[in-house]
Coordinates of C-alpha atoms and ligand atoms in Angstrom, one line a residue:
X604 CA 0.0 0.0 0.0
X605 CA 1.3 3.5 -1.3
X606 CA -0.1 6.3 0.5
X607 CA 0.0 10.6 -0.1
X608 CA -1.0 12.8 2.5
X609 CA -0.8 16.5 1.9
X610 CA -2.1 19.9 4.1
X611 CA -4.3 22.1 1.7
X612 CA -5.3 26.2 2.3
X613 CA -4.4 28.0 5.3
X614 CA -1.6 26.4 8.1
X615 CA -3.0 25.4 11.2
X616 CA -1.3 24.2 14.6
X617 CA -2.0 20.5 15.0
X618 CA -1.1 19.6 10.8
X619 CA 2.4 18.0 11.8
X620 CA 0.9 16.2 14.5
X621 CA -1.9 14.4 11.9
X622 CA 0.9 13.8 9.6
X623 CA 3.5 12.2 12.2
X624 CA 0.2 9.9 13.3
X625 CA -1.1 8.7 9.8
X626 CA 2.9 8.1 8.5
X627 CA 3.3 6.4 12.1
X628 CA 0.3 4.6 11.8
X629 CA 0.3 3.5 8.0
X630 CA 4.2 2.2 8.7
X631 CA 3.7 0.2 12.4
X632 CA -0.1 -1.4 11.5
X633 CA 0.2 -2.3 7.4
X634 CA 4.0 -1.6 6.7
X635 CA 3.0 1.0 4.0
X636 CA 5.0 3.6 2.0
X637 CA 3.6 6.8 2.7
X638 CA 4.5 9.9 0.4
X639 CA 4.3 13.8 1.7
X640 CA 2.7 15.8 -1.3
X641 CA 4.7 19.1 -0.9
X642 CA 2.4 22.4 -0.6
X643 CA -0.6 20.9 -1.0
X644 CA -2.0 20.3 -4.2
X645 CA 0.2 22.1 -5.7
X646 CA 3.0 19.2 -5.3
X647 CA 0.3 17.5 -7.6
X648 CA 0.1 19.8 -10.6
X649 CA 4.0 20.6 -10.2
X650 CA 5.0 17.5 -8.9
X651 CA 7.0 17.6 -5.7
X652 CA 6.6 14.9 -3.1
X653 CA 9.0 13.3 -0.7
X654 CA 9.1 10.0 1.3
X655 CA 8.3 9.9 4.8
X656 CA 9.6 7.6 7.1
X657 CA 9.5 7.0 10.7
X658 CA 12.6 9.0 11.4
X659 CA 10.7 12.1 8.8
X660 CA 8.4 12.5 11.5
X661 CA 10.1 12.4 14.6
X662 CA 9.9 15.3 16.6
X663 CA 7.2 17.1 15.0
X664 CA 3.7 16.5 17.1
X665 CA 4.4 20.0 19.2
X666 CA 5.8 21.9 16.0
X667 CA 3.3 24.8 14.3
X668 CA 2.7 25.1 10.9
X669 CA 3.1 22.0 8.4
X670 CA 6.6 20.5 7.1
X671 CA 5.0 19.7 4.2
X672 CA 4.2 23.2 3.4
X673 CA 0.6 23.9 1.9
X674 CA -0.9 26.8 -0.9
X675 CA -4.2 28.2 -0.6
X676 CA -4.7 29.0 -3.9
X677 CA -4.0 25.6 -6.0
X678 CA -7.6 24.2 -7.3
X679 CA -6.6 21.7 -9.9
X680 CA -9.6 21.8 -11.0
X681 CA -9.6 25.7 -11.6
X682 CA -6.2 25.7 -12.5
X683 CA -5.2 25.5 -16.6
X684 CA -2.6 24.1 -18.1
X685 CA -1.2 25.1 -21.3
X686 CA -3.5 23.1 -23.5
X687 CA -6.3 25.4 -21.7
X688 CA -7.8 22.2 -19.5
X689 CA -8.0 22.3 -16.2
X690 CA -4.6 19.8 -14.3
X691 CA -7.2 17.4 -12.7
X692 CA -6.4 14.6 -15.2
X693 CA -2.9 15.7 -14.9
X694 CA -2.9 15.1 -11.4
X695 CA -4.0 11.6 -11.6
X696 CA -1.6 10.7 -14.0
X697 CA 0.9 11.6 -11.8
X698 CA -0.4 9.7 -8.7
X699 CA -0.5 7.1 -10.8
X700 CA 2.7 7.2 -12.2
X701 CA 3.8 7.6 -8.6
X702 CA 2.3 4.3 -7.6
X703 CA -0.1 6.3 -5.3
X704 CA -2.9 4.2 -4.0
X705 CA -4.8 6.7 -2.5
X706 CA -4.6 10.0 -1.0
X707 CA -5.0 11.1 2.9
X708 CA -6.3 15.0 2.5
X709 CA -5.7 17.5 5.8
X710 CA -7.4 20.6 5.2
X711 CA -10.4 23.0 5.1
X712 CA -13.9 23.3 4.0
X713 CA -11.9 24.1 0.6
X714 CA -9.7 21.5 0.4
X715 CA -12.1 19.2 1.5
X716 CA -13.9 19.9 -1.9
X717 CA -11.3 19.7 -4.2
X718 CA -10.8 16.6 -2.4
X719 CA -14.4 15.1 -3.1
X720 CA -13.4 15.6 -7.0
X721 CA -10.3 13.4 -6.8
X722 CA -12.5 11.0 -5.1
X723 CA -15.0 12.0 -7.8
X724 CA -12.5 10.8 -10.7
X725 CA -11.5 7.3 -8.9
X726 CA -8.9 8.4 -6.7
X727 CA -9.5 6.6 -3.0
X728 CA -9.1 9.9 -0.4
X729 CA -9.7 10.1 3.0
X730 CA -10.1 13.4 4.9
X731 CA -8.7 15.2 8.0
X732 CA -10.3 18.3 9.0
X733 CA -8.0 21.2 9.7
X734 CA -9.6 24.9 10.3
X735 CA -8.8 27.2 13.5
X736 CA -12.5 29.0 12.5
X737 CA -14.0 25.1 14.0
X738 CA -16.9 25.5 10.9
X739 CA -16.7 22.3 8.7
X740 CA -19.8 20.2 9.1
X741 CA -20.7 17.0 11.2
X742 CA -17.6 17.7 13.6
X743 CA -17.9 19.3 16.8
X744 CA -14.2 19.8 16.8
X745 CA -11.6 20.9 14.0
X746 CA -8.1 20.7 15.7
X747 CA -6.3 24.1 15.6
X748 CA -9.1 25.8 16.5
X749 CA -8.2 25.0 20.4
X750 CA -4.7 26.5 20.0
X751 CA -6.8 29.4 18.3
X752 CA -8.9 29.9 21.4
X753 CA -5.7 29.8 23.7
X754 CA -4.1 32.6 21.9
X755 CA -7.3 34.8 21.6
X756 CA -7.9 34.4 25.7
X757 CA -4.2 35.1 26.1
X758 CA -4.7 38.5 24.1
X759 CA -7.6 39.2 26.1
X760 CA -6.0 38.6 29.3
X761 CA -3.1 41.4 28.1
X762 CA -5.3 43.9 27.0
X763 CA -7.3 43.9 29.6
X764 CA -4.6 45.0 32.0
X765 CA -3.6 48.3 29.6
X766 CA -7.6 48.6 29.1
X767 CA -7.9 49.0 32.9
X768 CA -4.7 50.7 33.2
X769 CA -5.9 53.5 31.2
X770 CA -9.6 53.4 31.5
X771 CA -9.9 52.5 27.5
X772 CA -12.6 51.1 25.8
X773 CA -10.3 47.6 23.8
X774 CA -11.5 46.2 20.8
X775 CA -9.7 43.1 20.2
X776 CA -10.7 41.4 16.4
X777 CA -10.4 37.3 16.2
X778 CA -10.3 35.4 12.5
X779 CA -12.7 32.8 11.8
X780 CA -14.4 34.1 8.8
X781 CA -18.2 33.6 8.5
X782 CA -19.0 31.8 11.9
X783 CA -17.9 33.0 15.4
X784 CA -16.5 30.0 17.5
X785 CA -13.2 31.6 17.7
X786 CA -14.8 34.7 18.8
X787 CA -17.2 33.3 21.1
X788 CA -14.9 30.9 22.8
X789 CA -11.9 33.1 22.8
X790 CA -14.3 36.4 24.3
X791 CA -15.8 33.7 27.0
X792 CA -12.1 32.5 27.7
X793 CA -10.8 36.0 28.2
X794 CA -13.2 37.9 29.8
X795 CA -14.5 40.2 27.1
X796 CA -17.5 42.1 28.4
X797 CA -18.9 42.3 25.0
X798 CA -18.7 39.2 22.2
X799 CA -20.0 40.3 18.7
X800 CA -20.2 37.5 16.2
X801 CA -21.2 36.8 12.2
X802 CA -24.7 35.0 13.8
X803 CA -25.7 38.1 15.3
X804 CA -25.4 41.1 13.6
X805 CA -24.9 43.9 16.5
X806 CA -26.2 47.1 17.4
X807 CA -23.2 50.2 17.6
X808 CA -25.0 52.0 19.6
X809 CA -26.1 49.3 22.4
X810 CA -21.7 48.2 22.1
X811 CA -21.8 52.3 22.5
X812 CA -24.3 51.8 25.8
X813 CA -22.5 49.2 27.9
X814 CA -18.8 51.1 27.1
X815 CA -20.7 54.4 28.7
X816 CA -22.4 52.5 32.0
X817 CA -18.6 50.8 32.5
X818 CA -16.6 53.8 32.1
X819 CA -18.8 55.1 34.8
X820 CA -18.3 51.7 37.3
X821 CA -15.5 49.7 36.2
X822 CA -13.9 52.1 33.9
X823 CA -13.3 50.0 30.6
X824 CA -14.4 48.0 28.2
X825 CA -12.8 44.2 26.7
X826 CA -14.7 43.6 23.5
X827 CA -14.3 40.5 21.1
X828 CA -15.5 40.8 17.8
X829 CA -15.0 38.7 15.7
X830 CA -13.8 39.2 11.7
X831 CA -17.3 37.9 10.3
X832 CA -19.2 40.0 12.5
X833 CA -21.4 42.9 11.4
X834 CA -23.6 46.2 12.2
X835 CA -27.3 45.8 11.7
X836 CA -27.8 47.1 8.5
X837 CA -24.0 47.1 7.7
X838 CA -22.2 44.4 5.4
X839 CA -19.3 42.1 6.5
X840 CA -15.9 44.0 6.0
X841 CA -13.8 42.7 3.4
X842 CA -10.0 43.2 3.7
X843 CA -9.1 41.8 0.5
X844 CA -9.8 39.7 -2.6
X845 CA -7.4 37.0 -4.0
X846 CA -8.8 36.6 -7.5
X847 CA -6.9 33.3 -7.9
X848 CA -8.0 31.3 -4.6
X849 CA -11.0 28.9 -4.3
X850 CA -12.5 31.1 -1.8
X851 CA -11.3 34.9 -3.1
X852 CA -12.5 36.9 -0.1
X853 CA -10.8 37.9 2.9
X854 CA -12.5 39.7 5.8
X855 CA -10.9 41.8 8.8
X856 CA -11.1 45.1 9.7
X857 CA -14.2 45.3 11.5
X858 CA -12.5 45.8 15.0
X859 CA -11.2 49.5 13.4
X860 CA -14.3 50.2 11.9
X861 CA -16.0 49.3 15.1
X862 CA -13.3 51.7 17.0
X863 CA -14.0 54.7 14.8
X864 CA -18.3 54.1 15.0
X865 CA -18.0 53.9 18.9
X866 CA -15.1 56.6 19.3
X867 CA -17.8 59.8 19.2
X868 CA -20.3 57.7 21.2
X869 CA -18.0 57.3 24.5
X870 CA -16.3 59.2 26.8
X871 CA -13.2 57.3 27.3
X872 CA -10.5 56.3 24.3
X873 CA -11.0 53.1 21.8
X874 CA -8.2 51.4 21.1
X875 CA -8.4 48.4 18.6
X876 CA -6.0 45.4 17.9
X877 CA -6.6 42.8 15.0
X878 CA -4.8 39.6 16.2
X879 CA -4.5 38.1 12.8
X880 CA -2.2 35.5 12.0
X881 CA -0.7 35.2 15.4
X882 CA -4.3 32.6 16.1
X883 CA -2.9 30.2 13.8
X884 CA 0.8 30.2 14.0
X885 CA 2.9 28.4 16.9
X886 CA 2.7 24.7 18.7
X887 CA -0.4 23.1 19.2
X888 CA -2.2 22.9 22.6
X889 CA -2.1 19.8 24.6
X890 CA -5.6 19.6 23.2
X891 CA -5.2 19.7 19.8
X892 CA -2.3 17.8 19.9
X893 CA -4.7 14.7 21.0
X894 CA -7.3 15.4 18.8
X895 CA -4.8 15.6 16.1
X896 CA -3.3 12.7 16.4
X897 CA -6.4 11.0 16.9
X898 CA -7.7 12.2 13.8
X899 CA -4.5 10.8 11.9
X900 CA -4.6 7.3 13.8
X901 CA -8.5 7.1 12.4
X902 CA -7.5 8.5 9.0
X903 CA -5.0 5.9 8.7
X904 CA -7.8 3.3 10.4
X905 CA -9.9 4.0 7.2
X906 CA -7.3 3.7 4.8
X907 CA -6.3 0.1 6.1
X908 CA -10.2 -0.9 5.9
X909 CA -10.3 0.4 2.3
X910 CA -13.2 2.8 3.7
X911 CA -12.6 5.8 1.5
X912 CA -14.3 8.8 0.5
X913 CA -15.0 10.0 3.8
X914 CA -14.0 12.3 6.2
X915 CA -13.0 11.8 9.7
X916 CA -14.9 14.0 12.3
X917 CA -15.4 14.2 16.1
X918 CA -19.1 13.8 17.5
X919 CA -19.2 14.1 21.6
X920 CA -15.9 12.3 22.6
X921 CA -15.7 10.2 19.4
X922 CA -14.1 9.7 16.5
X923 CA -15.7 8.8 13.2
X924 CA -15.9 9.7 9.8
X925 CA -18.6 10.8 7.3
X926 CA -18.9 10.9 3.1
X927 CA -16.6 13.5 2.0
X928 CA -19.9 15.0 -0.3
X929 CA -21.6 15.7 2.7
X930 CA -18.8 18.1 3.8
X931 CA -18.1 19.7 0.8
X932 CA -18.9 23.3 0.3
X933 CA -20.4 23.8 3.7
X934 CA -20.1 25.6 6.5
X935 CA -20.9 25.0 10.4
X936 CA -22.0 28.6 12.3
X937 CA -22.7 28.8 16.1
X938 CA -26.2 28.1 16.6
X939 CA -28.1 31.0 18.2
X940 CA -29.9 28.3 20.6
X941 CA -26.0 27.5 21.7
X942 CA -25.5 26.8 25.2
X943 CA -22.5 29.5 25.6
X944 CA -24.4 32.7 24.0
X945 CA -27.3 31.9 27.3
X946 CA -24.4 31.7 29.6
X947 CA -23.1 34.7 27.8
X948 CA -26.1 36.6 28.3
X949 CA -26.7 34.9 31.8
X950 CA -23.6 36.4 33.5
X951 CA -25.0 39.4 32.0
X952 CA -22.4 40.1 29.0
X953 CA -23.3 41.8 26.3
X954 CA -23.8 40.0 22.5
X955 CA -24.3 43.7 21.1
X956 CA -28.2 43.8 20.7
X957 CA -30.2 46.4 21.0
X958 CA -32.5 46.7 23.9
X959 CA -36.4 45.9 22.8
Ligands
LIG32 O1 -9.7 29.8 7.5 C1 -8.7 30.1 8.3 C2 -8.4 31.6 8.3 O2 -7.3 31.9 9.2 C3 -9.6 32.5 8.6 O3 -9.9 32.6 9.9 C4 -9.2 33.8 7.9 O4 -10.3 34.6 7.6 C5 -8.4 33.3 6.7 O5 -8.0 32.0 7.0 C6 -7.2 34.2 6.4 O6 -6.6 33.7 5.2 P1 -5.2 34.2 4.7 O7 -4.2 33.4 5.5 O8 -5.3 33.8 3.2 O9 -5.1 35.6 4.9

């Protein structure tokens, strides 16, 4: 058995830790070769792969970022060749020619439907999900997005000392694109006083209300709002737009537009800081570093079973795996009858609406 495994779109923590597992895995249960498909699926259209062995993977589980490297902007099956047809075929031929047997896929909602075309033209893939924004279907739990959580309630924790210090209103903006996990678990980790996510568009001037009744009691303000969030009446703030990638838009910048709406509306000074990248850079948690190499010990479960197609997911405190089409092209949001946004509003934090 000849297996590739590569990490499509963005870098998570936890990708080296899947990787070490399913090379581990695939070598110790069914003595298999496994391949490492270099920057995604890229390393398919412009071939580029390397062997992994044991020794490949050693000391890797804790490291950020992916040695394999990934590219969020490869869709082989939006991406032309010179003959004007898309590299799909291509890429077959070339797992072919490279004795590939099937593929094991670690990535995003994105990936994860490029993927379900390979499996579409006859190549066997299994899938590992990979997001810090936790929104890919049927899994309660993508890994990164713990590490993600750590580093947003780390943030908070910081500026919430200069907040208090100074008496300042702090706006601090998390990723996680359309849904809010990020920015609701992070905000409920760290303290924020005020949570604003993509589910529930918010009200400026009830934000502008609770910063006013705090400057006059505790003096300042923590807010967590997170990139997909949006005014009533206001669109989603887009930071960019990458003509070439599967998914072209980019949002961020809602936590300085935010500053600037709420700046005439309070007495004290807004202050706002877009965490960005830092979320998804560094070594995973302790966390994610189980559920990773969880998710890469059932990958590798599924490819010994021949049980392809699929993708492996975590419901309650177990692992199992789903078809890959029912994945594809979707995307999880919090729920607004979710447990944490009562507690939220139980302990008497504010989710930015306005008062009826
Ligand atoms: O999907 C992961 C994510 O980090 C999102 O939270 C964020 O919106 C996006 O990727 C950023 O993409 P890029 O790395 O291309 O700027």
């Amino acid at each position: 058995m000849h297996i590739g495994i590569l990490t499509g779109g963005g870098d998570c923590p936890g990708l080296n830790a899947v990787i070490r597992a399913v090379t581990l895995a695939l070598i110790n249960e069914a003595g298999a070769t496994v391949t490492g498909i270099e920057r995604g699926f890229l390393g398919l259209c412009r071939p580029a792969m390397r062997p992994l062995r044991a020794p490949d993977v050693e000391g890797i589980l804790s490291l950020g970022g992916t040695i394999l490297g990934t590219h969020n902007r490869c869709d082989p099956f939006h991406y032309f060749g010179a003959d004007g047809a898309d590299v799909s075929a291509q890429a077959v031929t070339t797992l072919q020619r490279e004795g590939i047997d099937g593929l094991v896929v670690i990535g995003g909602d994105g990936t994860m439907v490029i993927a379900e075309g390979f499996a579409r033209l006859g190549v066997p893939v299994v899938g590992v999900p990979k997001t810090i924004d936790n929104d890919l279907m049927h899994t309660d739990r993508s890994f990164g997005f713990d590490s993600a959580v750590a580093v947003v309630a780390e943030s908070l924790d910081r500026l919430a000392t200069t907040a208090k210090s100074h008496g300042r209103v702090m706006i601090a903006e998390t990723m996680g694109r359309y849904a809010g996990w990020i920015g609701l678990e992070g905000g409920m980790a760290g303290g924020a006083d005020v949570i604003l996510l993509p589910e529930l568009p918010f009200s400026v001037e009830a934000v502008a209300e609770v910063c006013r009744q705090r400057e006059s009691r505790e003096g300042d303000t923590l807010i967590c709002i997170a990139e997909g969030a949006h005014a009533l009446n206001q669109d989603q703030v887009v930071r960019a737009r990458l003509a070439d990638s599967p998914e072209p838009v980019r949002l961020g910048g809602v936590g300085q537009w935010l500053s600037q709406a709420l700046q005439p509306l309070v007495g004290s000074e807004v202050r706002s800081t877009q965490l960005g990248h830092v979320q998804r850079g560094g070594s995973p948690t302790p966390f994610d570093r189980v559920l990773a190499t969880r998710f890469g010990y059932h990958a590798a479960q599924l490819v010994r079973s021949g049980d392809f197609n699929r993708m492996v997911v975590l419901q309650g405190d177990t692992c199992t795996s789903v078809p890959l089409a029912s994945v594809a092209g979707q995307s999880r949001k919090v729920p607004l009858d979710h447990p944490l946004l009562a507690a939220a509003q139980g302990l008497g934090l504010s989710l930015g609406q306005p008062r009826v």
